[in-house]
mmCIF file of C-alpha atoms and ligand atoms in Angstrom:
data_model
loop_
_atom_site.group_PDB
_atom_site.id
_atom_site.type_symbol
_atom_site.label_atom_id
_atom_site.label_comp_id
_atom_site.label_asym_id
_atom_site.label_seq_id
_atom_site.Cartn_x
_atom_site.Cartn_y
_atom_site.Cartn_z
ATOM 1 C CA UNK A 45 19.994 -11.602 -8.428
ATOM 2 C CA UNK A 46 18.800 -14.904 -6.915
ATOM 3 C CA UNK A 47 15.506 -16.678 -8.289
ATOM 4 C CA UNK A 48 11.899 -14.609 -7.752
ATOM 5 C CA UNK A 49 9.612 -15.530 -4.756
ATOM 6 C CA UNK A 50 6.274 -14.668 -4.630
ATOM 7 C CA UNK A 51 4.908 -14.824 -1.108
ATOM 8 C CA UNK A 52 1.375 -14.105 -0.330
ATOM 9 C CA UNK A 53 0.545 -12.506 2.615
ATOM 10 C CA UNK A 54 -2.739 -14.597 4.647
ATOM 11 C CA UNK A 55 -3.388 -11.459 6.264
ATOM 12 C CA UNK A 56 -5.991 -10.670 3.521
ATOM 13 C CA UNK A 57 -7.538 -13.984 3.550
ATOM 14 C CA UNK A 58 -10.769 -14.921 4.526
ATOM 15 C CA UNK A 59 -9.620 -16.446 8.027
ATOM 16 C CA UNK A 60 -13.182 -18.472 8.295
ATOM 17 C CA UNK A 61 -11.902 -20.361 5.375
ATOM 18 C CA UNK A 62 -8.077 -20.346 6.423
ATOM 19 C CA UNK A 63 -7.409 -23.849 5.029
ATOM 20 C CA UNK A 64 -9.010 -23.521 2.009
ATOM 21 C CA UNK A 65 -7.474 -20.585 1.428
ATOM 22 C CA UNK A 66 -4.048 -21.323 1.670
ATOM 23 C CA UNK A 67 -4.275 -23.910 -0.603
ATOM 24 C CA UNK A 68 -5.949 -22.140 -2.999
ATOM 25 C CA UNK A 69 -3.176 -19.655 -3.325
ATOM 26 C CA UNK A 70 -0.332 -22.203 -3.751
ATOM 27 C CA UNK A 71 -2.545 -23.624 -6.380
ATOM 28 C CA UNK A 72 -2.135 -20.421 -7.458
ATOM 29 C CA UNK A 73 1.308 -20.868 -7.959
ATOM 30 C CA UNK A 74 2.587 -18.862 -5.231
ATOM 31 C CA UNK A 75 5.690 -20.196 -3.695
ATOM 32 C CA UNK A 76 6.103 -19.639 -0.447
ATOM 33 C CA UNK A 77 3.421 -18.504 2.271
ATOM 34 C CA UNK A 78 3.672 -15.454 4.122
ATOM 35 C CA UNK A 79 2.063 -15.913 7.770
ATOM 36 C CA UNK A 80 1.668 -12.875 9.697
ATOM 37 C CA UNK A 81 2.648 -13.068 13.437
ATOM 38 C CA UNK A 82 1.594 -10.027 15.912
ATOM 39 C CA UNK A 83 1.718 -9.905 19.229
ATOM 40 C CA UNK A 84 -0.131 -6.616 20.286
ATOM 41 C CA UNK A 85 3.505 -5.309 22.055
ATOM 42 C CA UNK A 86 5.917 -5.224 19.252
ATOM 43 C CA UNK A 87 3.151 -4.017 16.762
ATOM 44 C CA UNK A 88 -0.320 -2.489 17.934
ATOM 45 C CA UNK A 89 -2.308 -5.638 16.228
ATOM 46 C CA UNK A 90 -3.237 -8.929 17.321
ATOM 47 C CA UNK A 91 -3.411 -12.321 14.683
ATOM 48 C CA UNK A 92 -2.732 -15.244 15.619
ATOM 49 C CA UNK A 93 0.059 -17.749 17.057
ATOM 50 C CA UNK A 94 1.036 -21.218 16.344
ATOM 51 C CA UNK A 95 -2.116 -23.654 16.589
ATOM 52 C CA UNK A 96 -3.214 -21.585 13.636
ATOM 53 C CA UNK A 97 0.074 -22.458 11.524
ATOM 54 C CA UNK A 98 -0.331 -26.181 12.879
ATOM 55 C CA UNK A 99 -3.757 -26.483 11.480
ATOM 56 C CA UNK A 100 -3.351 -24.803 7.792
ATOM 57 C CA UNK A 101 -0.266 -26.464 7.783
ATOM 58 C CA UNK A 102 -1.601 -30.063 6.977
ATOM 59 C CA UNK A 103 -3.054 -28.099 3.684
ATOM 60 C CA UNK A 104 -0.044 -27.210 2.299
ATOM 61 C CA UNK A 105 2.543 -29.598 1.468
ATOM 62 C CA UNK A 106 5.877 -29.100 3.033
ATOM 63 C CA UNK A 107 8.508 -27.854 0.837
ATOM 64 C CA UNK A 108 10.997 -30.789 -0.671
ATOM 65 C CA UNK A 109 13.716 -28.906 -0.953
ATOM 66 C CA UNK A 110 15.224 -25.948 1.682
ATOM 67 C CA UNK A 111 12.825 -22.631 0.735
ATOM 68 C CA UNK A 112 11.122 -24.569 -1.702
ATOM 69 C CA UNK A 113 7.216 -24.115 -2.919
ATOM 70 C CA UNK A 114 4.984 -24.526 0.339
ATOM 71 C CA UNK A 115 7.893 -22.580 2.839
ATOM 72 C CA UNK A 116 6.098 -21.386 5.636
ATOM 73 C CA UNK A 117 7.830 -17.647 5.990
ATOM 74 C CA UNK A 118 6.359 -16.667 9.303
ATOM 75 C CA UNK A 119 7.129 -13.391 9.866
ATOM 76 C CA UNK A 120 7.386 -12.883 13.964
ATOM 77 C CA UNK A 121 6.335 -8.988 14.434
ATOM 78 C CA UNK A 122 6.526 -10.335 18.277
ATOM 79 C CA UNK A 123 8.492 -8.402 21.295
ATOM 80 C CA UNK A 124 9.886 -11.993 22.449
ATOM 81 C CA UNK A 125 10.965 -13.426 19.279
ATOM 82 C CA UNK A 126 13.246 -16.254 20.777
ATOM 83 C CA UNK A 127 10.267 -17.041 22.919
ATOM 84 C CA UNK A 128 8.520 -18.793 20.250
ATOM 85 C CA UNK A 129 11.291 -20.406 17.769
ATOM 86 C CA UNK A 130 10.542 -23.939 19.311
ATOM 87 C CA UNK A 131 7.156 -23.816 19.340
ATOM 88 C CA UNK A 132 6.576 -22.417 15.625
ATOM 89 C CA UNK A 133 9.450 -25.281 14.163
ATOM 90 C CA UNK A 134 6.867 -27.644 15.775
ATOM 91 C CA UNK A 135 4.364 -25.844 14.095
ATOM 92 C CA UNK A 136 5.373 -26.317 10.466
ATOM 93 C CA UNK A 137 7.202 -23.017 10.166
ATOM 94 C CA UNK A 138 10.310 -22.998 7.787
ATOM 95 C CA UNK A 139 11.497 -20.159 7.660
ATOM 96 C CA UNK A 140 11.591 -18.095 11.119
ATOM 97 C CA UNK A 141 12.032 -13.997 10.078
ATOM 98 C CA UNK A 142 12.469 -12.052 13.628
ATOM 99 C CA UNK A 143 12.797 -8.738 13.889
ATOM 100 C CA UNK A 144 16.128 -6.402 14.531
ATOM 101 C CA UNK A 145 14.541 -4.201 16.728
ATOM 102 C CA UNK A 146 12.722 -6.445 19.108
ATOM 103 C CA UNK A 147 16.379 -8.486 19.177
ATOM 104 C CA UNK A 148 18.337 -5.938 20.493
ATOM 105 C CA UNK A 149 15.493 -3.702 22.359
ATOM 106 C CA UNK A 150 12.896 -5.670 23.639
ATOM 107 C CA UNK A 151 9.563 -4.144 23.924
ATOM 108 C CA UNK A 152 8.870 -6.910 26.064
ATOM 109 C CA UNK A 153 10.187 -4.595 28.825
ATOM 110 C CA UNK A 154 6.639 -3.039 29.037
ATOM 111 C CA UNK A 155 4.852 -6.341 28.957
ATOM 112 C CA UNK A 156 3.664 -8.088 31.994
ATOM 113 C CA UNK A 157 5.050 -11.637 31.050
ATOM 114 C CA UNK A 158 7.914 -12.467 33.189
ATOM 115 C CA UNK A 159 10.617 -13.613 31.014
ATOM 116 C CA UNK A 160 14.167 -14.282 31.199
ATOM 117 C CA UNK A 161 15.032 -13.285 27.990
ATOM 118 C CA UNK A 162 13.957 -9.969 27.021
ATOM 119 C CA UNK A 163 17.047 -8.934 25.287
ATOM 120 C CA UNK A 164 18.390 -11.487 22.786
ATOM 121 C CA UNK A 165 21.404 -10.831 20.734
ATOM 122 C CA UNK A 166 20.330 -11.476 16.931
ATOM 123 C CA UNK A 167 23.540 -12.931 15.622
ATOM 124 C CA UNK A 168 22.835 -15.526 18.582
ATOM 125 C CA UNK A 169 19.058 -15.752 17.798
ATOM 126 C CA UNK A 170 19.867 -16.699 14.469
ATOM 127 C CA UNK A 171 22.298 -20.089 15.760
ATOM 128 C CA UNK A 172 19.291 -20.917 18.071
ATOM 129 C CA UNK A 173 16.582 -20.605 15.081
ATOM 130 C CA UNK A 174 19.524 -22.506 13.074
ATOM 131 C CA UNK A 175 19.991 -25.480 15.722
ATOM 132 C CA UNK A 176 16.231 -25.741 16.014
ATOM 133 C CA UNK A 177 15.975 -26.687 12.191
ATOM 134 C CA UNK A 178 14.416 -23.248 10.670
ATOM 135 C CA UNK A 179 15.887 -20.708 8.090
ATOM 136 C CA UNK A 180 16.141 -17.762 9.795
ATOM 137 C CA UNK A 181 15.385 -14.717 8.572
ATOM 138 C CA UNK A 182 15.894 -10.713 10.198
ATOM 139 C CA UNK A 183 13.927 -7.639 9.449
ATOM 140 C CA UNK A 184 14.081 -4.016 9.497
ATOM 141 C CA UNK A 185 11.047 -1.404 10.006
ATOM 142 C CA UNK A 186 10.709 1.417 7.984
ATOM 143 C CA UNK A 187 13.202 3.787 10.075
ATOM 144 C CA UNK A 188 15.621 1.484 11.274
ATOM 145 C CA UNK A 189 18.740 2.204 9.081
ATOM 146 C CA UNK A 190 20.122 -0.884 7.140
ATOM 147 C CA UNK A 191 24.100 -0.045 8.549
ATOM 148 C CA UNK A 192 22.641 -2.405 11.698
ATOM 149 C CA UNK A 193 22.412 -5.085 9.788
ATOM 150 C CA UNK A 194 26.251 -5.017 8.175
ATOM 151 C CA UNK A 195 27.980 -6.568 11.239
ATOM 152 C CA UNK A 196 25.607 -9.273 11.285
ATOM 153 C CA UNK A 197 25.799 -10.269 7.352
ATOM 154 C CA UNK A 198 29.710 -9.888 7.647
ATOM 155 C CA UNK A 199 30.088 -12.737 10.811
ATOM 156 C CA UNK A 200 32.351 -15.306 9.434
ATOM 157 C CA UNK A 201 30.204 -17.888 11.254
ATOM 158 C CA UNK A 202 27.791 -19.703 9.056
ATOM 159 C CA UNK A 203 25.404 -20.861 11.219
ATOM 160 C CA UNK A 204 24.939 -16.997 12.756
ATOM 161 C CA UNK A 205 24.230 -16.018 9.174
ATOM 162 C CA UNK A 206 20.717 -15.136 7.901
ATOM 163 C CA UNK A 207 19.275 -16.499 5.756
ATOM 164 C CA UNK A 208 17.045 -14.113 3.667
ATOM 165 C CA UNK A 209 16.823 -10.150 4.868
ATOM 166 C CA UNK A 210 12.904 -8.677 4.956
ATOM 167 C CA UNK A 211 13.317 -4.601 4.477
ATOM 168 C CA UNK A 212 9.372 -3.565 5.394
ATOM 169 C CA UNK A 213 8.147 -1.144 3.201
ATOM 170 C CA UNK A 214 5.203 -0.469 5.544
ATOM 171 C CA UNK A 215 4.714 0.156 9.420
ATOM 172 C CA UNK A 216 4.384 -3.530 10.679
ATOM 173 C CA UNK A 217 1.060 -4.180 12.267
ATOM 174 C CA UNK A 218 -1.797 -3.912 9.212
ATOM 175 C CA UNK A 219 -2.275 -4.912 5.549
ATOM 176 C CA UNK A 220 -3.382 -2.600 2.907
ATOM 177 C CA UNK A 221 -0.804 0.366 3.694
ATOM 178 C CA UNK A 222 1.262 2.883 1.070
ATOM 179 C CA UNK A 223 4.020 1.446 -0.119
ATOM 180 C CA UNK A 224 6.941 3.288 0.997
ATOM 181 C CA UNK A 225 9.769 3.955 -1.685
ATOM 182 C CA UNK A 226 11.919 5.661 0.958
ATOM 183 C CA UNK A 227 13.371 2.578 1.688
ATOM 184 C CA UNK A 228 14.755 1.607 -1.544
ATOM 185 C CA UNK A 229 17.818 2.236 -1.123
ATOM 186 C CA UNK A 230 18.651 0.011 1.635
ATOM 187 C CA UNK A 231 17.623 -2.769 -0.622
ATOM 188 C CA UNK A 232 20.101 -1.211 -3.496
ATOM 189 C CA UNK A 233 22.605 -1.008 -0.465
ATOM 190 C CA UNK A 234 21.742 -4.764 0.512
ATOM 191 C CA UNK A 235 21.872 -5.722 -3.352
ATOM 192 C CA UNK A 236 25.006 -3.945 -3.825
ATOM 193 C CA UNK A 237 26.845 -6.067 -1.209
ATOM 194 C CA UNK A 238 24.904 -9.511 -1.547
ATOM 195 C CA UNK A 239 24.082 -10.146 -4.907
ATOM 196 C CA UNK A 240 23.111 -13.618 -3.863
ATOM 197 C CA UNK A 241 21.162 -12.608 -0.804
ATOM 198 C CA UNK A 242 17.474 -13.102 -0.497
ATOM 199 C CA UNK A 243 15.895 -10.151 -0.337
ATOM 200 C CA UNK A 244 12.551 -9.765 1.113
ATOM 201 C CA UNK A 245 9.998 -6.608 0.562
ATOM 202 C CA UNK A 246 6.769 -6.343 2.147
ATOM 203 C CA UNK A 247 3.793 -3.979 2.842
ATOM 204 C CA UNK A 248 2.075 -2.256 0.223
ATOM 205 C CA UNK A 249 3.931 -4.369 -3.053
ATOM 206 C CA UNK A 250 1.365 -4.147 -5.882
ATOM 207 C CA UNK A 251 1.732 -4.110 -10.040
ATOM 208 C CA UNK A 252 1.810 -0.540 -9.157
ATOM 209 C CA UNK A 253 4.935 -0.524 -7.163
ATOM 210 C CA UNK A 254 6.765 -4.138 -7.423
ATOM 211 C CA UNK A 255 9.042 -2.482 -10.213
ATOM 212 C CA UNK A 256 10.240 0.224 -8.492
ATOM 213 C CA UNK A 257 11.163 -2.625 -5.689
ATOM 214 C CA UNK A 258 12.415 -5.184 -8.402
ATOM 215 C CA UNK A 259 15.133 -2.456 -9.744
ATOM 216 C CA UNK A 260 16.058 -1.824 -6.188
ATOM 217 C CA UNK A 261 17.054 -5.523 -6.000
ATOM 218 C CA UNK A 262 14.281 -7.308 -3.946
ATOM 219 C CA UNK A 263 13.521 -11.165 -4.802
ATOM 220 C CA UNK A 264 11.175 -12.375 -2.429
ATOM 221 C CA UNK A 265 7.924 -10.300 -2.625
ATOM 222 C CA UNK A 266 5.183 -10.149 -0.194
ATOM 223 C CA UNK A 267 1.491 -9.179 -1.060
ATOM 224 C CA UNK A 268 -1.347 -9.066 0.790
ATOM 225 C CA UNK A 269 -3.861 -7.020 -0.654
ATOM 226 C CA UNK A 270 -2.670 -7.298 -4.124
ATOM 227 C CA UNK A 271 -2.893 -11.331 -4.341
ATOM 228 C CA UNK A 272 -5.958 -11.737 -2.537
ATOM 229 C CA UNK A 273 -8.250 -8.784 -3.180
ATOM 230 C CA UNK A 274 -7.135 -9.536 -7.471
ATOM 231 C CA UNK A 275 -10.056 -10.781 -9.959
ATOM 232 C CA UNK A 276 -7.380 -13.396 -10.471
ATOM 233 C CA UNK A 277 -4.991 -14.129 -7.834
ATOM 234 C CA UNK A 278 -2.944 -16.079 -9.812
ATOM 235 C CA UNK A 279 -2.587 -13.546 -12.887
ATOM 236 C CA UNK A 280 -1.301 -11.353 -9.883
ATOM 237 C CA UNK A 281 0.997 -13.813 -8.584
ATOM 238 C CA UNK A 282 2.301 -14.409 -12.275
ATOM 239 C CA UNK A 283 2.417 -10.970 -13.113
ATOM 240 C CA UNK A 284 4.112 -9.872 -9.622
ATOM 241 C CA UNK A 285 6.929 -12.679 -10.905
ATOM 242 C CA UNK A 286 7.064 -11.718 -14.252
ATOM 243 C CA UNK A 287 8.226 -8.035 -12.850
ATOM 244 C CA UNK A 288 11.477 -9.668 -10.766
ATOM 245 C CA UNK A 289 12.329 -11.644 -13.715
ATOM 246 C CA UNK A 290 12.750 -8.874 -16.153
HETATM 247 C C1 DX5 B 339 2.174 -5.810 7.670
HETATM 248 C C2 DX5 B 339 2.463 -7.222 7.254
HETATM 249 C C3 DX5 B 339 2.372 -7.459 5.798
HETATM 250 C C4 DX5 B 339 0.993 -7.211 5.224
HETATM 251 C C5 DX5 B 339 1.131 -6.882 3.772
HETATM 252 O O1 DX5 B 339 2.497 -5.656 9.005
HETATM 253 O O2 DX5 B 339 3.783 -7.569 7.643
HETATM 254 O O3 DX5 B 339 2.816 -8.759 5.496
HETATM 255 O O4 DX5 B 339 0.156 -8.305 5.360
HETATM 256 O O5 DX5 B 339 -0.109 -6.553 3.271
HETATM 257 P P1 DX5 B 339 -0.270 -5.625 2.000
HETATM 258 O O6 DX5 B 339 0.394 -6.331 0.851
HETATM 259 O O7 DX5 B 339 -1.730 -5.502 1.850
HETATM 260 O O8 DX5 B 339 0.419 -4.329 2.313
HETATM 261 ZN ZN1 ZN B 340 4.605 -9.447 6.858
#
């Protein structure tokens, strides 16, 4: 399977010292960032939107290469997801991972924005993120089966391909959760098919449980709690990678 990514989660750091922070961790030698995005209608949690990736942004250099060290995954647990693609790009994201579920079936429905695009088809979402110079990446909650996601990875047109797949292993919406093996095997199913995909887990990945998720097939791993509540976040990070690569 495809190279090992370790991507913090900033949801665990200490957001008075957001800057500092983030650069601590890539010091760290993680590799890419993962930046939390919630709305308060797609997940029952509020963070925070793009002048926050703007600012912590200018600490962290901006990868050389396409998903190189510094890549901003911002993971959009938003109702409106193509809402925001332009805005984050400006913002220093990279790496743009929506979600299936508010694609097809917008929560937005319940929100009082007026919008014209509360349903979005994702194989077209994923073009737009494309033509506005972002990776684009597509997740899956817990109970959403992975069979959705087989038309999409089998279009024939490149630029309505994804580029990395995030399976959660938790309920979006808050750190620190129980990692949930139940959805192993839609990254062995995922694996299976795309031994070249990148595969993201997130949501409860620790040294407790990131082997059960590297033998599944998973390559980019998300941790929260794990990196930034360890004595040593960068034995964690090192460790965590150590796991994939075995
Ligand atoms: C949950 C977020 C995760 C979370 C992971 O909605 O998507 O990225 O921060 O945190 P841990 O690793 O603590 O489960
Ligand atoms: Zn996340």
């Amino acid at each position: 399977s495809p190279q090992a990514i370790i991507a913090p989660s900033i949801l665990s750091a200490d957001f008075a010292n957001l800057g500092a922070e983030c650069s601590r961790i890539i010091g760290a030698t993680a590799n890419w960032l993962h930046i939390d995005i919630m709305d308060s209608h797609f997940v029952p949690n509020l963070t925070f939107g793009a002048p926050v990736v703007t600012k912590i942004r200018s600490h962290v250099e901006r990868p050389k290469t396409v998903k190189g060290n510094g890549t901003f995954d911002c993971h959009m647990m938003i109702a409106e997801p193509k809402k925001w693609v332009k805005e984050f790009q400006k913002a220093g994201c990279d790496l743009y991972c929506f979600h299936y579920e508010a694609a097809v079936n917008s929560t937005a429905a319940e929100s009082p924005f007026e919008t014209t695009d509360r349903k979005t088809n994702p194989k077209e979402l994923i073009r737009f993120i494309h033509e506005s110079g972002m990776q684009a990446g597509i997740a899956i909650k817990p109970d959403t089966p992975v069979d959705v996601l087989w038309d999409i990875l089998e279009n024939p047109i490149e630029a309505e391909q994804p580029d990395m797949v995030l399976v959660m292993t938790v309920e979006p919406g808050f750190g620190g959760q129980k990692f949930q093996e139940r959805c192993m095997p839609k990254v062995k199913a995922l694996r299976e098919k795309y031994p070249d995909l990148d595969i993201e887990v997130d949501g409860g990945v620790s040294l407790d449980t990131i082997d059960v998720a590297a033998d599944a097939g998973a390559n980019v791993i998300v941790a929260g709690t794990a990196v930034f509540g360890a004595q040593s976040p960068r034995d964690a990070i090192v460790k965590l990678r150590e796991a994939v690569e075995k």
